[in-house]
Amino acid sequence: RHYGDMAPGEPLVEPAPEEPPRRGFRLRELAGDIARTHVQWGWRTPGTLDPDTPALDLLAVVLGQGRASRLYRGVRERGVVHNIQASNYTPTELGVFGIGAELDAEQARAALEAIWSEVARVAAAGIGAEELGRAQNMLEAWVLRRTETVEGQANLLAEWQALGDWRLAEQYLDRLMSARAHEVQRVAQDYLALDLATVLVYRPEAAPGLGLSAESLEQALRGARASASALAPAAVSPSGRCGDAAHQRASPGPPQPPPAPQRDRQERSAASAPSARASEDGVFLYDLPNGVRIAIKPRRSSPLVSMGVACRGGALHETEETAGVTALMARASIKGTENRTAAQLAEATEALGGAIAPATSSDAFEWSLTLPSRHFERGFELLADAALHATFPDAEVERERAILLSDLQQLRDDMVRYPLHLCLQGAFRGHPYGFAIGTTEAALSRLGADDLRRWHEARVRRGQPLVVIVGDVAPETAGAIVARELGGLAVLPALDGAPMPVWPSGRREESERRGKAQTALVLGFPGVGRNDPDVYPLQVLSNIVSGLGGRLFEELRSRRSLAYTVTAYPIARWLGGAFVAYIATSPEREEEARRGLLEQLARLAEDVVAPDELERAQRYTIGAWQIRGQTNGAQLHDLVNALLLGRGLAELREFPARIRAVTPGAIREAVARSFDPGRLVEGIVRGAGGARQELVARS
């Protein structure tokens, strides 16, 4: 209908200019107003359709994707960097193989030497069959996760069709899964040579520079690699096998996972499948005799399964003396268990195509894992081991503490998250919802491994964990596996006593000045908790005022050119919330931007929302929620929140109807209850040159 009348013709192909070959190590160093140093390596690689690309993609996984990767084990776990990853980016006919890391400025040279050592080691000694199989399984699982959504499927088809034929995707996957270890070694030799590398170092302004030219750094890297080669054996996998020539010739298929360790734990139960308490909206609900709850939602739309072990509270029950303990506990939990070292846990999980992901929020925390459903039983055993049987080795806790403290420093560089953090800090001062970064840093510096063990015992092992499983599984079989792993836990009644947040009675400002090119403001007003009925009109309101066609964008950005970015939305936590508006503007227009934003918010309490505007926002709110729910992981997250913090499955079932029931009057009433300029709390990061012309009451 749209394109049928278009005149036929030959496609006009306009290739990019030819990039001439080059050799020669390149280095560039920059400085800026940032908290920690960023290092980026880059090598030129061929395009997507080149026969070498599958091997280069596998090399990226071997080197820098997952906790069992070479760079993670050999650089990040040594404490040289805080984060590191590798990728092979191939948009069309030209690609870039990149390695990126974040680190403390004083570690820049050590990081460069350690990164190059791992790259050169793969080129010289190759990789083992287990490493190759891990990379193949991870990439296969990535493709499956990408095709969970119809948008992912459409993008995948469009990308390959643009390259010539959508069927090329299947050919690429076949080449990926049939690649040999010696091919991965060869592409490392051919493409990742030192004299083909470009290195960028971006450091804080106050940090000293490397003090090296490209020539002297290249010479130092060659010397460091030579020293490391003389002292270190060939790379060893977490299971202890070397990546030597014999392993390179081994069969390249996905490895068989090593057998599960023999355990003799009292809580490991031989229970059969528990009886379902109820089946509601396609979700099977179980209660184990010890109080552990299980929710299983079978979905046959893809051969994947997502699983999670979640607990309520955690950060919500922290004090100023224990701030950050939940986040540190969750991160350190995957660094060794009663049955596996950190490397063994990572290797075993990634061999199945997944990675255990600890996550914390203000009101809950969880461990989750997504992988092909054929690996569910082994995957859940690994997930339960990490969540329930962590040992918190002292050295690992120290390493994770340093990285968490560095992440807090990095938060100060984020011009979206940091002003929001400042706003919540002012709104919920002294409450876990608003602990200052300095408060958390001070508490983390005092916490030890014993503190984590006690917190874990009280909040996880005895804290009534909830298990949620979504995907291609049989409920009875999955329930029996969960009962076997968690049936023997000695669970205690749920812990209460979380403090209620109190919004300040007057205006308050939390601000900092930075050497940035823009100023970012967050204006916060008293909001509601996640189970308050006002949540629904406030959600619809956020989609009326935000977005490219929203009121704030049209007025403040399009018409008045006041904003780079502008949006407004509710934050609804278990015990309270806020309605916030964010605007990024030039420093000299800060006051004008603030006034404009406040004027627009004030109008919301006076104007009547037009019927077409309301209907459009309702459709968008429901549609975005439905689109997001295509993945098992999103549905798992929704089930965890509904069952731990909300009204149960009813809130998911009723969501579309409650959004459709929102009226213009309900929006005005919700805004009137929330919008109180006399209780405005501002979080501001002021860029260079910004000046406040109006006095604001400060507490």
PDB file of N, CA and C in Angstrom, residues 10-16 93:
ATOM      1  N   GLU A  10      17.166   0.256 -10.303  1.00  0.00           N
ATOM      2  CA  GLU A  10      18.303  -0.424  -9.706  1.00  0.00           C
ATOM      3  C   GLU A  10      18.726   0.315  -8.428  1.00  0.00           C
ATOM      4  N   PRO A  11      18.998  -0.421  -7.360  1.00  0.00           N
ATOM      5  CA  PRO A  11      19.461   0.252  -6.140  1.00  0.00           C
ATOM      6  C   PRO A  11      20.761   1.010  -6.388  1.00  0.00           C
ATOM      7  N   LEU A  12      20.846   2.200  -5.819  1.00  0.00           N
ATOM      8  CA  LEU A  12      22.052   3.013  -5.928  1.00  0.00           C
ATOM      9  C   LEU A  12      22.960   2.672  -4.750  1.00  0.00           C
ATOM     10  N   VAL A  13      24.075   2.094  -5.030  1.00  0.00           N
ATOM     11  CA  VAL A  13      25.019   1.695  -3.987  1.00  0.00           C
ATOM     12  C   VAL A  13      26.100   2.762  -3.885  1.00  0.00           C
ATOM     13  N   GLU A  14      26.246   3.328  -2.697  1.00  0.00           N
ATOM     14  CA  GLU A  14      27.258   4.359  -2.462  1.00  0.00           C
ATOM     15  C   GLU A  14      28.168   3.896  -1.327  1.00  0.00           C
ATOM     16  N   PRO A  15      29.186   3.120  -1.624  1.00  0.00           N
ATOM     17  CA  PRO A  15      30.060   2.631  -0.564  1.00  0.00           C
ATOM     18  C   PRO A  15      30.838   3.763   0.084  1.00  0.00           C
ATOM     19  N   ALA A  16      31.230   3.522   1.291  1.00  0.00           N
ATOM     20  CA  ALA A  16      32.045   4.508   1.989  1.00  0.00           C
ATOM     21  C   ALA A  16      33.407   4.615   1.312  1.00  0.00           C
ATOM     22  N   GLU A  93      30.953  -2.707   5.843  1.00  0.00           N
ATOM     23  CA  GLU A  93      32.148  -3.261   5.218  1.00  0.00           C
ATOM     24  C   GLU A  93      33.421  -3.033   6.022  1.00  0.00           C
TER      25      GLU A  93
END
